[in-house]
């Protein structure tokens, strides 16, 4: 079983990344830093004769991560009560990817992926982050992906997330679950 | 009274733009096509010594639109139950703009702006677009902006929005209200 | 095609009832005033040996309304951002009704019913009423009922709803749709 | 510091009560079983000449609980994605209580109360219970009460909640916090 995490912050060691680290502690995984990829906003060509055109950017790495992993973590700071624009552009392009003839297995593959959302914000995230969770739910429903769990953490300054006991305790629990999935014999 | 509309689609004459046109029919206004602007994703430098750095892109035009208008329309397609990445990047950068010493009046100015949200989607937008509306509400609350109304329209193919009677009827009503605000004597 | 409206207010001519009246103008319909029925809160006996027990109250009239009508309107004041307790008790008892051996057709019948929600509140209902709409959606989804539309109206004092142009315009549109459903030839 | 829990289920030892018990383990507290109280649905007389009339039922015990406690737990099963009708009727009557001349301190008193919500459901409560949490938030905001935290637990059959590790771990954390509040010296 393979695990990857998309990191949606523009900072390294952002609070959302740190919380993802807690979930992934002691687990072999891949990290994709969206800030280091060039991903164009989607150009909606669904309804043109030619359809979507091939875009020359790094989106292939996103596709690859979905194809090769069984659990995908979306770790994003909460900017204005929603995911970061960096992550939004990545998500938006899914509309193109699921129609791309070069990736015929992609849409079907998604249905085997289990998703986890980690979102960290400074303004009452456990309340005001709820619409974001609902949006992820609708998205995963549409794509028939399993939404296995989410953590909403609270932090403002760098590193603050490590003081959010509730988020840490949820991360810890999730870490144990993932380890059990990875190696059912061990526990 | 000045009115501007941010158009968040990657298409021209997108359904969300068409619906905004209905709201703006016969009203003098400015349109800002986000697809034609270069707007970098925010780089979160709030917590660094140097703070935010000046970004060389077209964001100044966004600032200008907020400064010079009294009513701002956010017209966006609903991509994955949320605003387009194009619009999200524009919104994200507000965090920088309200801290930018060059625009000292900006934050205060926002409080005088009335906002309208127009969002059009294909998958039950009047239900599944609700989290998006809640996020705009939290955002406007944070910035002390008045959120005067929203329209959720349904459309899939180009032009389909013109068949959504409910959205059109709401647009028509809003059009009348705006005209009355602009020229109270006439009605 | 038959139409019924459940009226969830404790007042007669409540704002939510008045708005339902607009939707039903010129249409033959049945009204069920929940305030005039005795409906016990559900006693959750799903997991007991004996299961649910027959309750001696007026719930049969609720069942009857669902069985005999094709369109059901739920008209409720928004009390504390949710439906009235009167209506909630009626909804809660559905859990019992769909398991009641006396009404074997009930659950299947629900799937043929089209639902409309009308909710009127005084504190930003078009924003703060959204969670209520989501709950109705989840409920109708669970029961496989069609949720055809909703209206969120704003009113505080008795009669105030008649000043809410947006709600009235939506009601008017819905009225036309219903008339067309009832008598497709006429329009 | 005094703690009380309103128990909204119609069953004893309901899953929501069991989860509240975990939060309250080792803590002196009062429990109010709403199923054992007679509470009339609110009769909305705000706009009549006479105003609200005194209702002869057990609501005084609810008022007393709010007056005498500093932390109030609302423990409810999730029925149809919302609180139980029993609890809804109790909440609805707050509209009357805050206007009741006999309880002049009531509204002010509420502002000193810290609230906790515990809700347990069987159909994806951590997603589909979110609108319920938003409604509590709006309610506490309106009343200026502090909403300190919530737990959404998953359970179907009696006792099942004790298998929900995430809910139990949140309850445990909350239990520690409450103990620290009660006796800051000890920890």
XYZ file of C-alpha atoms in Angstrom:
748
model
C 0.000 0.000 0.000
C 1.420 3.361 -1.026
C 0.720 6.739 0.538
C 1.227 10.206 -0.873
C 0.525 13.666 0.489
C -0.183 16.767 -1.544
C 1.122 19.769 0.360
C -0.869 22.885 -0.540
C 0.941 25.584 1.374
C 3.327 28.136 -0.050
C 5.548 27.716 3.003
C 7.803 24.787 3.833
C 7.064 23.246 7.188
C 3.693 24.932 7.115
C 1.327 23.987 9.910
C -0.683 21.810 7.546
C 2.487 19.995 6.493
C 3.530 19.510 10.109
C 0.151 17.990 10.881
C 0.470 15.713 7.864
C 3.876 14.702 9.206
C 2.234 13.576 12.430
C -0.193 11.443 10.494
C 2.690 9.994 8.475
C 5.183 9.486 11.311
C 7.088 6.266 10.781
C 5.277 5.571 7.520
C 6.956 5.369 4.165
C 5.371 7.981 1.905
C 5.761 10.407 -0.953
C 5.257 14.148 -0.671
C 4.225 16.402 -3.522
C 4.811 20.078 -2.812
C 2.353 21.951 -4.988
C 4.350 25.158 -4.532
C 7.219 23.532 -6.408
C 5.108 22.453 -9.359
C 3.946 24.596 -12.206
C 0.234 23.933 -12.612
C -1.835 26.092 -14.925
C -5.405 27.041 -13.997
C -7.840 24.896 -15.931
C -8.980 26.232 -19.248
C -12.485 24.930 -19.643
C -12.628 23.535 -23.165
C -15.141 20.770 -22.489
C -17.596 22.245 -24.908
C -15.313 23.156 -27.785
C -14.896 21.003 -30.859
C -11.283 20.229 -30.095
C -11.848 19.586 -26.408
C -9.116 19.979 -23.847
C -5.647 20.656 -25.154
C -2.464 19.192 -23.759
C -0.987 21.596 -21.217
C 2.771 21.796 -20.887
C 3.266 21.913 -17.164
C 3.874 19.582 -14.225
C 0.390 18.140 -13.919
C 1.641 14.751 -14.975
C 3.262 14.432 -11.574
C -0.145 14.895 -9.987
C -1.645 12.197 -12.189
C 1.246 9.889 -11.371
C 0.722 10.367 -7.641
C -2.945 9.400 -7.969
C -2.073 6.370 -10.098
C 0.634 5.001 -7.837
C -0.837 5.555 -4.403
C -3.665 3.970 -2.471
C -4.067 6.641 0.144
C -3.863 10.319 -0.748
C -3.605 13.057 1.833
C -4.682 16.560 0.889
C -2.892 18.862 3.324
C -3.827 22.491 2.904
C -3.767 25.676 4.877
C -7.211 27.219 5.204
C -7.046 30.471 3.264
C -10.271 32.419 3.411
C -12.165 29.381 4.729
C -11.203 27.269 1.733
C -8.228 25.376 0.338
C -5.242 27.332 -0.999
C -5.377 28.580 -4.592
C -2.407 26.321 -5.290
C -4.402 23.281 -4.302
C -7.564 24.573 -5.979
C -5.841 24.798 -9.346
C -4.627 21.232 -8.896
C -8.150 20.041 -8.060
C -9.727 22.041 -10.913
C -7.525 20.286 -13.441
C -9.036 16.947 -12.447
C -11.907 17.873 -14.774
C -9.464 17.736 -17.628
C -7.522 14.708 -16.407
C -10.586 12.464 -16.150
C -11.326 13.244 -19.805
C -7.751 12.876 -21.031
C -7.394 10.026 -23.488
C -3.792 9.506 -22.491
C -4.899 8.503 -18.973
C -7.742 6.130 -19.681
C -7.361 4.308 -16.387
C -7.301 7.499 -14.372
C -10.978 7.885 -13.547
C -11.341 4.247 -12.620
C -8.164 4.328 -10.614
C -9.490 7.183 -8.469
C -12.254 4.915 -7.213
C -9.695 2.760 -5.489
C -8.046 5.646 -3.717
C -8.751 6.459 -0.105
C -8.553 10.137 0.782
C -7.682 12.066 3.903
C -8.033 15.817 4.301
C -5.847 17.841 6.642
C -6.658 21.532 6.856
C -5.234 24.073 9.257
C -6.495 27.564 9.841
C -6.430 30.384 12.325
C -10.051 31.497 12.558
C -12.138 28.823 14.292
C -11.265 26.112 11.786
C -13.349 23.436 13.476
C -16.436 25.508 12.706
C -15.518 27.708 9.773
C -13.632 24.919 8.026
C -16.794 22.815 7.772
C -17.851 24.102 4.323
C -14.425 23.109 3.012
C -14.957 19.581 4.306
C -18.373 19.462 2.654
C -16.817 20.496 -0.657
C -14.214 17.755 -0.445
C -17.043 15.326 0.349
C -19.041 16.368 -2.722
C -15.906 16.102 -4.840
C -14.955 12.649 -3.599
C -18.581 11.530 -3.981
C -18.599 12.692 -7.575
C -15.391 10.808 -8.290
C -16.427 7.766 -6.256
C -13.409 8.122 -4.023
C -13.519 7.013 -0.428
C -13.252 9.943 2.018
C -11.940 8.151 5.043
C -11.282 11.011 7.446
C -10.322 14.602 7.992
C -8.593 16.696 10.603
C -9.242 20.389 11.135
C -6.373 21.961 13.044
C -5.955 25.408 14.558
C -2.804 27.464 14.151
C -1.681 30.952 13.303
C 2.058 31.294 13.653
C 4.500 28.789 12.190
C 4.652 25.690 14.332
C 1.537 26.530 16.338
C -0.213 23.384 15.214
C 2.000 21.400 17.563
C 0.083 22.980 20.440
C -3.329 21.880 19.143
C -3.864 18.789 21.313
C -7.075 17.782 19.626
C -5.588 17.837 16.130
C -2.482 16.010 17.343
C -4.541 13.347 19.038
C -6.595 12.826 15.868
C -3.373 12.665 13.843
C -1.963 10.106 16.204
C -5.049 7.918 15.935
C -4.973 8.160 12.165
C -1.289 7.286 12.161
C -2.066 4.069 14.035
C -4.858 3.185 11.629
C -2.620 3.709 8.613
C 0.116 1.579 10.153
C -2.395 -1.172 10.730
C -3.564 -0.965 7.120
C 0.018 -1.132 5.939
C 1.018 -4.037 8.086
C -2.021 -5.733 9.594
C 0.100 -8.419 11.227
C 2.130 -6.107 13.370
C -0.565 -4.803 15.668
C -22.075 54.724 -7.392
C -19.687 52.470 -9.285
C -20.074 48.791 -10.025
C -17.472 46.238 -11.043
C -17.634 42.530 -11.731
C -14.811 40.055 -11.360
C -15.279 37.303 -13.916
C -13.706 34.077 -12.688
C -14.198 31.761 -15.637
C -11.572 30.692 -18.132
C -14.146 31.001 -20.925
C -15.558 34.183 -22.415
C -19.306 34.398 -22.263
C -19.243 31.721 -19.598
C -22.550 30.989 -17.933
C -21.493 32.885 -14.835
C -20.595 35.904 -16.960
C -23.919 35.712 -18.794
C -25.758 35.678 -15.490
C -23.722 38.662 -14.311
C -24.708 40.393 -17.549
C -28.361 39.942 -16.629
C -27.747 41.539 -13.256
C -25.890 44.395 -14.950
C -28.236 44.930 -17.895
C -28.541 48.641 -18.622
C -26.110 49.503 -15.847
C -22.794 51.187 -16.393
C -20.085 48.917 -15.030
C -16.529 47.674 -15.245
C -15.577 44.058 -15.883
C -12.334 42.460 -14.768
C -11.615 39.187 -16.523
C -9.374 37.243 -14.167
C -8.326 34.952 -16.998
C -6.655 37.923 -18.679
C -4.691 38.955 -15.606
C -1.523 37.401 -14.331
C -2.036 36.823 -10.614
C 0.483 34.796 -8.656
C -0.667 32.446 -5.908
C -0.064 34.052 -2.529
C 3.262 33.343 -0.911
C 2.540 33.401 2.783
C 5.276 35.555 4.276
C 3.242 36.977 7.153
C 5.560 35.459 9.685
C 8.917 36.222 8.140
C 11.076 39.150 9.205
C 10.724 40.894 5.876
C 7.007 40.278 5.544
C 5.279 40.169 2.200
C 7.338 41.120 -0.807
C 6.100 43.163 -3.729
C 4.845 40.838 -6.462
C 5.280 41.873 -10.054
C 1.968 40.929 -11.582
C -1.439 42.423 -12.329
C -2.833 42.412 -8.811
C -2.811 46.181 -8.736
C -5.775 46.110 -11.085
C -7.677 44.084 -8.533
C -6.858 46.564 -5.802
C -7.915 49.402 -8.045
C -11.265 47.776 -8.720
C -11.956 47.450 -5.006
C -10.910 51.052 -4.380
C -12.986 52.605 -7.135
C -16.214 50.663 -6.890
C -19.036 50.559 -4.391
C -20.593 47.308 -5.480
C -18.441 44.328 -6.425
C -19.816 41.261 -8.140
C -17.903 38.003 -7.843
C -19.028 35.908 -10.808
C -17.543 32.433 -10.819
C -18.239 29.057 -12.307
C -18.584 26.393 -9.635
C -15.637 24.066 -10.154
C -15.670 21.158 -7.744
C -18.277 22.854 -5.556
C -16.091 25.907 -5.026
C -14.929 29.024 -6.847
C -12.491 28.670 -9.757
C -8.778 28.509 -8.964
C -8.404 31.751 -10.893
C -10.715 33.505 -8.484
C -9.285 31.694 -5.476
C -5.808 33.021 -6.184
C -7.249 36.508 -6.456
C -9.056 36.126 -3.114
C -6.012 34.578 -1.410
C -3.914 37.596 -2.253
C -6.255 39.798 -0.229
C -4.295 38.596 2.812
C -1.288 40.362 1.398
C -3.128 43.409 0.101
C -4.685 44.283 3.461
C -1.173 44.322 4.955
C 0.453 46.240 2.108
C 1.773 49.597 3.254
C 1.280 51.037 -0.196
C -2.483 50.596 0.109
C -3.171 51.933 3.568
C -6.760 52.796 2.784
C -7.497 49.394 1.305
C -8.739 47.526 4.347
C -10.936 50.414 5.433
C -12.205 50.880 1.928
C -13.411 47.274 1.764
C -15.839 48.003 4.575
C -17.726 50.361 2.336
C -18.070 47.853 -0.461
C -21.236 45.888 -1.048
C -20.738 42.429 -2.488
C -22.773 40.158 -4.686
C -21.892 36.561 -5.508
C -22.960 34.874 -8.732
C -22.006 31.221 -9.050
C -23.081 28.795 -11.733
C -22.600 25.050 -11.686
C -23.909 21.872 -13.212
C -24.368 19.558 -10.257
C -27.265 20.734 -8.075
C -25.749 24.161 -7.450
C -28.610 25.372 -5.259
C -27.716 22.638 -2.767
C -24.086 21.782 -3.403
C -23.110 25.427 -3.892
C -24.174 26.282 -0.341
C -20.746 25.695 1.252
C -19.276 28.149 -1.267
C -21.781 30.776 -0.171
C -20.919 30.133 3.471
C -17.224 30.652 2.684
C -17.928 33.967 0.979
C -20.003 34.937 4.017
C -17.154 34.141 6.438
C -14.756 36.058 4.197
C -16.938 39.140 3.941
C -17.607 38.987 7.691
C -13.891 38.917 8.379
C -13.342 41.924 6.146
C -16.455 43.737 7.370
C -17.854 43.861 3.858
C -21.586 43.828 3.260
C -22.749 40.617 1.538
C -25.947 41.860 -0.013
C -27.045 38.870 -2.079
C -26.115 35.837 -4.100
C -27.491 33.852 -6.999
C -26.798 30.168 -7.558
C -27.494 29.247 -11.165
C -27.612 25.895 -12.911
C -25.974 25.263 -16.266
C -23.785 22.774 -18.002
C -23.317 23.666 -21.630
C -22.421 27.162 -22.819
C -25.461 29.404 -22.689
C -27.547 27.008 -20.619
C -27.922 29.526 -17.835
C -30.391 31.439 -19.986
C -32.819 28.560 -19.437
C -32.615 28.722 -15.648
C -35.783 30.703 -14.895
C -35.138 30.960 -11.208
C -31.649 32.365 -11.629
C -32.865 34.763 -14.317
C -35.706 35.959 -12.154
C -33.331 36.595 -9.253
C -30.962 38.406 -11.607
C -33.795 40.550 -12.861
C -34.828 41.502 -9.337
C -31.262 42.350 -8.420
C -30.938 44.414 -11.579
C -33.912 46.507 -10.493
C -32.482 46.978 -7.000
C -29.145 48.122 -8.368
C -30.826 50.559 -10.730
C -32.766 51.977 -7.812
C -29.563 52.375 -5.798
C -27.952 54.115 -8.742
C -30.786 56.451 -9.454
C -33.275 56.506 -6.596
C -35.361 59.207 -8.260
C -36.250 57.223 -11.310
C -38.398 54.551 -9.702
C -51.682 15.271 -9.018
C -52.278 16.122 -5.361
C -50.494 18.689 -3.258
C -50.276 19.017 0.504
C -48.469 21.442 2.773
C -47.307 20.750 6.296
C -47.437 23.994 8.257
C -44.879 23.945 11.052
C -45.559 27.213 12.833
C -47.386 27.652 16.114
C -49.121 30.737 14.715
C -51.893 30.851 12.130
C -51.058 32.949 9.134
C -47.418 32.698 10.074
C -44.968 34.107 7.574
C -44.018 30.628 6.430
C -47.680 29.797 5.862
C -48.214 33.038 3.946
C -45.288 32.195 1.710
C -46.678 28.704 1.155
C -49.965 30.364 0.219
C -48.179 32.284 -2.520
C -46.760 29.059 -3.888
C -50.202 27.466 -3.731
C -52.236 30.397 -5.075
C -54.996 29.109 -7.330
C -53.996 25.502 -6.731
C -56.178 22.937 -5.072
C -54.353 21.629 -2.019
C -54.550 20.219 1.463
C -53.022 21.872 4.513
C -51.923 20.042 7.628
C -51.386 22.333 10.588
C -48.904 20.546 12.820
C -49.883 22.780 15.728
C -53.343 21.242 15.665
C -52.103 17.663 15.714
C -50.898 15.758 18.720
C -47.611 14.144 17.714
C -45.454 12.461 20.325
C -41.665 12.735 20.126
C -40.235 9.524 18.759
C -39.329 6.858 21.279
C -36.400 5.062 19.727
C -37.213 1.378 20.127
C -35.447 0.178 16.983
C -33.111 -1.984 18.980
C -35.507 -3.515 21.486
C -36.984 -6.979 21.101
C -40.489 -5.651 20.675
C -39.512 -2.851 18.301
C -41.589 0.268 17.917
C -44.939 0.315 19.701
C -48.115 1.777 18.292
C -48.469 5.382 19.451
C -51.916 6.737 20.100
C -51.766 10.158 18.550
C -52.491 11.928 15.273
C -49.503 10.669 13.303
C -51.759 8.670 11.035
C -52.844 11.949 9.454
C -49.227 12.628 8.562
C -48.880 9.208 6.979
C -52.079 9.731 5.078
C -50.849 13.028 3.677
C -47.673 11.387 2.382
C -49.665 8.510 0.875
C -52.233 10.638 -0.910
C -50.126 13.465 -2.268
C -47.549 13.764 -5.016
C -46.021 17.037 -3.956
C -45.388 17.817 -0.293
C -44.482 21.264 0.946
C -42.684 21.590 4.264
C -43.379 25.143 5.439
C -41.601 26.024 8.642
C -40.489 29.079 10.526
C -36.758 29.065 11.156
C -36.382 28.765 14.905
C -32.758 28.848 16.002
C -31.558 28.248 12.446
C -33.524 25.017 12.137
C -37.086 23.799 11.625
C -39.606 24.228 14.443
C -39.728 21.569 17.153
C -43.268 20.823 15.986
C -42.022 19.893 12.559
C -38.934 18.146 13.933
C -41.068 15.764 15.968
C -43.094 15.010 12.860
C -39.931 14.293 10.859
C -38.365 12.226 13.647
C -41.332 9.887 13.656
C -40.632 8.965 10.033
C -38.026 6.565 11.439
C -40.852 4.669 13.033
C -43.301 4.993 10.154
C -40.946 3.485 7.583
C -40.632 0.421 9.820
C -44.335 0.140 10.660
C -45.828 -3.090 9.362
C -49.214 -1.456 9.036
C -47.867 0.887 6.344
C -45.910 -1.455 4.119
C -46.238 0.781 1.097
C -45.109 3.863 2.965
C -41.367 3.767 2.331
C -41.840 2.982 -1.322
C -44.503 5.606 -1.659
C -42.134 8.303 -0.389
C -39.910 7.729 -3.400
C -42.636 9.024 -5.660
C -43.131 12.203 -3.689
C -41.648 15.502 -4.743
C -40.727 17.837 -1.931
C -40.533 21.590 -1.535
C -39.150 23.379 1.490
C -40.299 26.829 2.536
C -38.520 28.320 5.518
C -38.823 31.848 6.865
C -36.579 33.440 9.440
C -35.509 36.810 10.751
C -31.741 36.515 11.020
C -30.156 36.361 7.555
C -32.137 33.292 6.492
C -30.561 33.107 3.029
C -27.203 32.468 4.694
C -27.981 31.066 8.122
C -30.798 28.902 6.799
C -28.402 26.973 4.562
C -27.612 24.225 7.089
C -31.354 23.571 7.395
C -31.569 23.092 3.644
C -28.624 20.707 3.738
C -30.361 18.653 6.420
C -33.528 18.401 4.355
C -31.353 17.348 1.410
C -29.677 14.571 3.408
C -33.081 13.456 4.655
C -34.689 13.357 1.229
C -31.600 11.596 -0.158
C -31.868 8.946 2.516
C -35.536 8.397 1.725
C -35.037 8.636 -2.039
C -37.443 11.528 -2.269
C -37.041 14.200 -4.927
C -36.112 17.597 -3.442
C -37.336 19.857 -6.196
C -36.808 23.302 -4.686
C -36.683 25.495 -1.638
C -37.355 29.096 -0.737
C -35.663 30.899 2.135
C -37.669 33.970 3.107
C -36.910 36.815 5.472
C -39.426 38.141 7.971
C -39.695 39.138 11.575
C -43.092 40.572 12.347
C -46.340 38.922 11.236
C -46.944 39.568 7.562
C -43.438 40.834 6.876
C -42.788 38.090 4.354
C -45.044 39.907 1.914
C -42.328 42.562 1.641
C -39.593 40.059 0.714
C -39.553 40.542 -3.068
C -37.038 37.806 -3.700
C -39.003 35.183 -1.797
C -42.235 36.320 -3.439
C -40.709 36.138 -6.874
C -39.423 32.627 -6.210
C -42.856 31.650 -4.891
C -44.494 33.037 -7.987
C -42.184 31.070 -10.264
C -42.808 27.903 -8.304
C -46.529 28.529 -8.471
C -46.338 28.631 -12.246
C -44.318 25.416 -12.366
C -46.792 23.610 -10.163
C -49.701 24.796 -12.264
C -47.952 23.499 -15.341
C -47.379 20.129 -13.691
C -51.040 19.999 -12.731
C -52.389 20.962 -16.084
C -49.719 20.757 -18.780
C -52.198 21.628 -21.509
C -53.128 25.017 -20.176
C -49.803 26.752 -20.601
C -17.429 25.497 38.518
C -20.580 23.507 37.845
C -21.311 21.255 34.890
C -24.630 20.007 33.565
C -25.567 17.844 30.607
C -28.854 17.904 28.739
C -29.544 14.415 27.442
C -31.693 14.572 24.303
C -32.319 10.910 23.567
C -35.501 8.997 24.211
C -33.430 6.013 25.360
C -31.508 5.642 28.604
C -27.857 4.876 28.087
C -28.185 6.122 24.540
C -24.956 6.387 22.589
C -24.960 10.153 22.984
C -25.355 9.780 26.745
C -22.564 7.214 26.879
C -20.282 9.606 25.032
C -21.231 12.402 27.427
C -20.366 10.018 30.259
C -16.862 9.666 28.840
C -16.481 13.429 28.788
C -17.752 13.605 32.370
C -15.868 10.625 33.816
C -14.711 11.446 37.330
C -16.352 14.868 37.213
C -19.146 15.963 39.491
C -22.096 16.942 37.293
C -25.832 17.177 36.910
C -27.799 15.384 34.202
C -31.118 16.565 32.828
C -32.955 13.883 30.882
C -35.210 15.734 28.471
C -37.281 12.598 27.943
C -38.356 12.787 31.596
C -39.441 16.410 31.414
C -42.650 17.735 29.986
C -41.714 20.598 27.678
C -44.328 22.134 25.420
C -43.397 23.269 21.905
C -43.006 27.028 21.854
C -46.082 29.023 21.053
C -44.790 32.081 19.261
C -46.573 34.993 20.911
C -43.794 37.548 20.497
C -45.975 39.745 18.378
C -49.232 39.597 20.307
C -50.338 42.289 22.716
C -50.095 40.006 25.713
C -46.787 38.476 24.690
C -45.683 35.066 25.854
C -47.885 33.370 28.436
C -46.626 31.347 31.366
C -46.505 27.684 30.379
C -47.240 25.082 33.014
C -44.594 22.487 32.354
C -41.087 21.553 33.450
C -39.179 24.250 31.592
C -38.185 25.874 34.843
C -35.772 22.996 35.381
C -34.101 23.892 32.105
C -33.764 27.516 33.151
C -32.381 26.452 36.503
C -29.732 24.305 34.832
C -28.564 27.231 32.733
C -28.512 29.537 35.764
C -26.578 27.225 38.050
C -23.979 25.787 35.708
C -20.909 27.178 34.013
C -20.472 24.480 31.424
C -23.464 22.993 29.614
C -23.254 19.880 27.497
C -25.880 19.316 24.826
C -25.849 15.565 24.171
C -28.180 14.519 21.404
C -28.660 11.652 19.024
C -28.593 12.790 15.409
C -32.091 12.162 14.105
C -32.442 13.059 10.452
C -29.167 14.983 10.482
C -30.348 17.277 13.252
C -30.913 17.269 17.010
C -33.792 15.237 18.440
C -37.247 16.822 18.549
C -37.045 16.584 22.326
C -33.986 18.788 22.375
C -35.336 21.062 19.638
C -38.408 21.896 21.686
C -36.161 22.726 24.621
C -34.007 25.008 22.447
C -37.034 26.640 20.807
C -38.369 27.711 24.179
C -35.221 29.764 24.782
C -36.915 32.437 22.650
C -39.534 32.724 25.334
C -37.183 32.358 28.289
C -34.929 35.240 27.256
C -38.001 37.480 27.181
C -39.516 36.219 30.432
C -39.701 38.936 33.051
C -39.417 36.395 35.813
C -35.888 35.502 34.672
C -34.338 38.877 34.133
C -30.816 37.601 34.659
C -31.268 34.721 32.245
C -30.074 36.278 29.007
C -27.046 37.821 30.679
C -26.294 34.626 32.509
C -26.123 32.685 29.241
C -23.163 34.787 28.166
C -21.094 33.300 30.952
C -21.897 29.743 30.009
C -19.503 27.586 28.036
C -21.140 25.048 25.774
C -20.158 21.652 24.453
C -22.093 19.690 21.851
C -22.049 15.909 21.682
C -23.975 14.379 18.804
C -24.040 10.750 17.741
C -25.458 9.383 14.525
C -25.313 6.403 12.250
C -25.008 7.904 8.780
C -21.591 9.525 8.340
C -22.015 11.882 11.281
C -18.626 13.531 10.860
C -19.796 14.820 7.485
C -23.570 14.884 7.629
C -23.597 16.202 11.181
C -21.801 19.379 10.109
C -24.947 21.433 9.433
C -26.110 20.634 12.975
C -22.849 21.997 14.345
C -23.261 25.144 12.260
C -26.747 25.642 13.672
C -25.484 25.335 17.228
C -22.756 27.833 16.336
C -25.272 30.359 14.993
C -27.410 29.847 18.090
C -24.558 30.312 20.543
C -23.355 33.338 18.570
C -26.795 34.901 18.802
C -26.883 34.329 22.544
C -23.242 35.310 23.047
C -22.461 31.936 24.554
C -19.018 30.422 24.176
C -19.035 27.277 21.998
C -15.934 25.595 23.264
C -16.030 22.280 21.427
C -18.035 19.505 19.875
C -17.739 15.804 19.253
C -19.457 13.984 16.411
C -19.630 10.264 17.151
C -20.689 7.331 15.007
C -22.965 4.587 16.274
C -25.991 2.623 15.248
C -26.783 -0.067 17.785
C -26.905 0.597 21.525
C -23.401 0.808 22.937
C -21.706 1.083 19.548
C -20.243 4.456 20.395
C -17.736 2.718 22.654
C -16.093 1.344 19.509
C -15.640 4.788 17.922
C -11.979 5.404 18.784
C -11.915 8.906 17.409
C -14.927 10.056 19.400
C -13.586 8.365 22.539
C -10.214 9.988 22.119
C -11.826 13.411 21.717
C -13.986 12.742 24.770
C -10.933 11.775 26.765
C -9.114 14.950 25.797
C -12.127 17.045 26.695
C -12.416 15.234 30.011
C -8.857 16.237 30.853
C -9.503 19.849 29.890
C -12.601 20.024 32.054
C -10.762 18.515 35.013
C -8.054 21.132 34.601
C -10.647 23.893 34.524
C -12.241 22.492 37.656
C -9.050 22.100 39.569
C -6.196 23.941 37.881
C -3.770 23.048 40.663
C -3.990 19.319 40.244
C -2.476 18.946 36.818
